Amino acid sequence: MEKFSDLKYKRPNYQSQNEKLLQLQKIMLQSRSYEELRNAWIEMKDSMYRFDFNKVFAYVKYLCGIDMEIYSSEVEILNIEIPKLEALQNECNQILLDSSFLSDFEKEFGTQIVKVMRSQQILSKGEAKELQAGENQLYNKYIHLLALHGRIPEMNDQYYGILDRLIKVRTEIASRLGYSSYIDMAYRKNLRFDYGENDISVFRKQINKLFTPVCNEINRSNAIQDVNTLFESETELMHAIQEMFSDISTESGNYINDIIEGGYYDLAHRPDKCSDYFGCSMLAHIKMPFMMGNYSNRSYDAIMFIHELGHGYAFYTAAREQKLYDYHRSTSSINEIHSKTMEHFAYPYLKRFVGNHKNHSIRYHLYRTMDNLPYRCAIDEFEHAIYKDIDISRKKRCELWADIVRRYMPWVVINPDDIKDGTYWPNQSHLFTHPFYYIEYDVAQMSVFEFYAHSKHNYQKSWNDYNRLCQNGGSKGYRELLMESNLANPFLEDNVTKICKPVLEEFYSL
Ligand SMILES: [Zn+2]
């Protein structure tokens, strides 16, 4: 395995890549056998992975504050060149979808990839090209403003203007592409084939009923504090993490050894490095993840790094199990199960991290996982409301948000003047960048709590179920993936209560 520090960025020859894809497209069109069609398609995909690798690799280095000039010089070129190649990729996908060999393809790779490609084809239809470019411009304007301010200072006219136009342009895109609303389109875009608006609405109600009273009580009493770890340095922390992963299973042991020996993580503090950032990036083609964080001796930060290592483990595992890169990851409602469950698999090892403060550390962690549940539902309900009626006034939108906050987070104090001034607003970047995405964390959390309950009963068996979920990657639909890992459907009435009751009981017992 190559070390991360030995990987070099090499600018691709876009011209010859373009020609290569055109050539493959021709082969696909003229293919007389399934093998011919399949091999050309795979070759096309393979060159696309390499671009993906380049893009992610440059970005990782940028975040780490290493070779930052590569990123700044390359990213502009990538932004121009990649859409052209993606257009060619879409054309190849269309040839495959229209081909009489499609059933052979489904036999080999399953139906999930076909479903995903069909959705992507609709979303990339030419009818909305100009509007989509407009949406991108607004998006970039927002990112630019954000970089200037750090985070949204308050809902001023500038930010509001961007959001208002985003809501309108997205709705128009949806209508051009033949969707009944942007909500409908967003569900497709987020690849929700197994659940719809009604399921999400029932789910929000259950979370509200179960968690709002608990969070209300916690937020009105003394705040629960985090504890420090026993580690003096990042090396000590990594050592404990290595011991833990090696003890859990052979697979996770091999994984952590590869990560550490290859240097596929970065916990150091450096002047140019992006601080306050935890993340995991997937390096396609070399099949290695790269995890980033900043070393601190807070117990919660150590767990956050384990979260990223969970994402990395899932990618590493699926990449070795699944032939298609598209299957190396799933949708976020599954990907967040991978990462968040790893946090809980760490519980039996926490003594090594925090000594006698183990229970305290668990209590703090459970509190953090529960505290955000009603908030995320609130954001989701707000998003549904603002896209349902796109022409309502700024003040009316603030009133809507205030009403939602009162129901989901009654402990929050609302200043009526902020509503009158049109500045009462959730400070949440997803509204601008990833609409209708935020709720997925809550949906995933249900399966995480379930895995946790199973692990207390039989750690090894629940690890095996978890490992299967990782191996399956994105090769199957949401429900099927849950079923194969013995997880319940969180959208069925009462399942939320059934799953969460034991966690709440544990929280109060600590
Ligand atoms: Zn995550």
PDB file of C-alpha atoms and ligand atoms in Angstrom, residues 307-308 311 335-336 339-340 343 441, ligand 1:
ATOM      1  CA  HIS A 307     -17.036   8.666  14.093  1.00  0.00           C
ATOM      2  CA  GLU A 308     -14.892   9.648  11.098  1.00  0.00           C
ATOM      3  CA  HIS A 311     -17.057   6.333   7.863  1.00  0.00           C
ATOM      4  CA  ASN A 335     -23.556   6.189   5.871  1.00  0.00           C
ATOM      5  CA  GLU A 336     -24.313   7.908   9.162  1.00  0.00           C
ATOM      6  CA  SER A 339     -20.053   6.278  11.587  1.00  0.00           C
ATOM      7  CA  LYS A 340     -22.342   6.803  14.562  1.00  0.00           C
ATOM      8  CA  GLU A 343     -19.054   5.621  18.467  1.00  0.00           C
ATOM      9  CA  TYR A 441     -28.970  12.073  10.563  1.00  0.00           C
TER      10      TYR A 441
HETATM   11 ZN    ZN B   1     -20.713  11.520   9.693  1.00  0.00          ZN
END
